[in-house]
């Protein structure tokens, strides 16, 4: 069962441990003034791990493989061009 916090017009704040279907109190527990209002608080959420942001999604093995393919492709082109230069230099002698 949740704990609800209420505030009266006089400024007193009090808590009630009641079920969700129970009716809200009509009078303040401290001074008896009414009507009381429910005090709402933001919920604390802690995201842990990856996958909660757009920057975290989809950057797994596929992105690393693509980066690896690009870097290895440029190395093989460089090696191929340097090999043909050596052959041309040897043929020219």
Short mmCIF file of C-alpha atoms in Angstrom, two decimals:
data_model
loop_
_atom_site.label_atom_id
_atom_site.label_comp_id
_atom_site.label_asym_id
_atom_site.label_seq_id
_atom_site.Cartn_x
_atom_site.Cartn_y
_atom_site.Cartn_z
CA UNK A 1 0.00 0.00 0.00
CA UNK A 2 1.34 3.42 -0.90
CA UNK A 3 1.97 6.32 1.41
CA UNK A 4 0.15 9.49 0.38
CA UNK A 5 1.07 12.96 1.56
CA UNK A 6 -1.58 15.65 1.98
CA UNK A 7 -1.46 19.40 2.71
CA UNK A 8 -4.18 21.43 4.44
CA UNK A 9 -5.00 25.13 3.80
CA UNK A 10 -3.13 26.04 7.01
CA UNK A 11 0.10 24.57 5.60
CA UNK A 12 0.30 21.38 7.65
CA UNK A 13 1.63 18.34 5.80
CA UNK A 14 0.68 14.83 6.88
CA UNK A 15 1.01 11.32 5.51
CA UNK A 16 -1.55 8.54 5.16
CA UNK A 17 -0.78 4.88 4.59
CA UNK A 18 -3.85 3.79 2.61
CA UNK A 19 -4.87 1.68 -0.34
CA UNK A 20 -5.30 3.17 -3.79
CA UNK A 21 -9.06 2.69 -3.69
CA UNK A 22 -9.53 4.32 -0.26
CA UNK A 23 -11.13 7.78 -0.31
CA UNK A 24 -8.93 10.80 0.35
CA UNK A 25 -9.23 12.44 3.79
CA UNK A 26 -11.48 15.46 4.00
CA UNK A 27 -9.88 17.09 7.07
CA UNK A 28 -6.32 17.70 8.26
CA UNK A 29 -5.00 15.23 10.83
CA UNK A 30 -3.11 18.03 12.63
CA UNK A 31 -5.61 20.92 12.88
CA UNK A 32 -8.87 19.59 11.43
CA UNK A 33 -9.07 22.20 8.64
CA UNK A 34 -10.35 21.16 5.25
CA UNK A 35 -10.32 20.50 2.39
CA UNK A 36 -6.91 18.89 1.99
CA UNK A 37 -5.00 18.42 -1.24
CA UNK A 38 -2.75 15.61 -2.38
CA UNK A 39 0.93 16.54 -2.63
CA UNK A 40 2.56 15.11 -5.75
CA UNK A 41 6.27 14.37 -6.06
CA UNK A 42 8.29 13.40 -9.14
CA UNK A 43 9.23 9.75 -9.39
CA UNK A 44 12.92 8.94 -9.12
CA UNK A 45 14.03 6.75 -12.03
CA UNK A 46 17.63 5.62 -12.44
CA UNK A 47 18.56 4.21 -15.83
CA UNK A 48 21.48 1.83 -15.65
CA UNK A 49 23.22 0.14 -18.54
CA UNK A 50 23.13 0.97 -22.21
CA UNK A 51 20.24 1.27 -24.59
CA UNK A 52 18.32 4.13 -23.00
CA UNK A 53 19.50 6.89 -25.34
CA UNK A 54 19.52 7.14 -29.12
CA UNK A 55 23.30 7.42 -29.06
CA UNK A 56 23.54 4.05 -27.29
CA UNK A 57 21.27 2.13 -29.66
CA UNK A 58 22.68 0.37 -32.69
CA UNK A 59 26.37 1.02 -32.04
CA UNK A 60 27.43 -2.51 -31.47
CA UNK A 61 29.41 -4.93 -33.56
CA UNK A 62 28.06 -3.61 -36.86
CA UNK A 63 29.58 -0.13 -36.40
CA UNK A 64 32.92 -1.57 -35.31
CA UNK A 65 32.97 -3.97 -38.27
CA UNK A 66 32.22 -1.13 -40.68
CA UNK A 67 35.04 1.01 -39.23
CA UNK A 68 37.40 -1.95 -39.43
CA UNK A 69 36.47 -2.62 -43.08
CA UNK A 70 37.11 1.00 -44.05
CA UNK A 71 40.49 1.13 -42.36
CA UNK A 72 41.61 -2.26 -43.75
CA UNK A 73 40.42 -1.27 -47.24
CA UNK A 74 42.60 1.84 -47.28
CA UNK A 75 45.58 -0.20 -46.05
CA UNK A 76 45.20 -2.74 -48.84
CA UNK A 77 44.96 0.03 -51.47
CA UNK A 78 48.13 1.61 -50.10
CA UNK A 79 49.91 -1.75 -50.10
CA UNK A 80 48.78 -2.49 -53.66
CA UNK A 81 49.94 0.88 -54.98
CA UNK A 82 53.33 0.60 -53.26
CA UNK A 83 53.75 -2.93 -54.67
CA UNK A 84 53.09 -1.75 -58.23
CA UNK A 85 55.55 1.12 -57.76
CA UNK A 86 58.24 -1.37 -56.74
CA UNK A 87 57.50 -3.51 -59.81
CA UNK A 88 57.62 -0.46 -62.09
CA UNK A 89 60.92 0.65 -60.59
CA UNK A 90 62.37 -2.84 -61.01
CA UNK A 91 61.18 -3.04 -64.63
CA UNK A 92 62.68 0.34 -65.43
CA UNK A 93 66.20 -0.67 -64.41
#
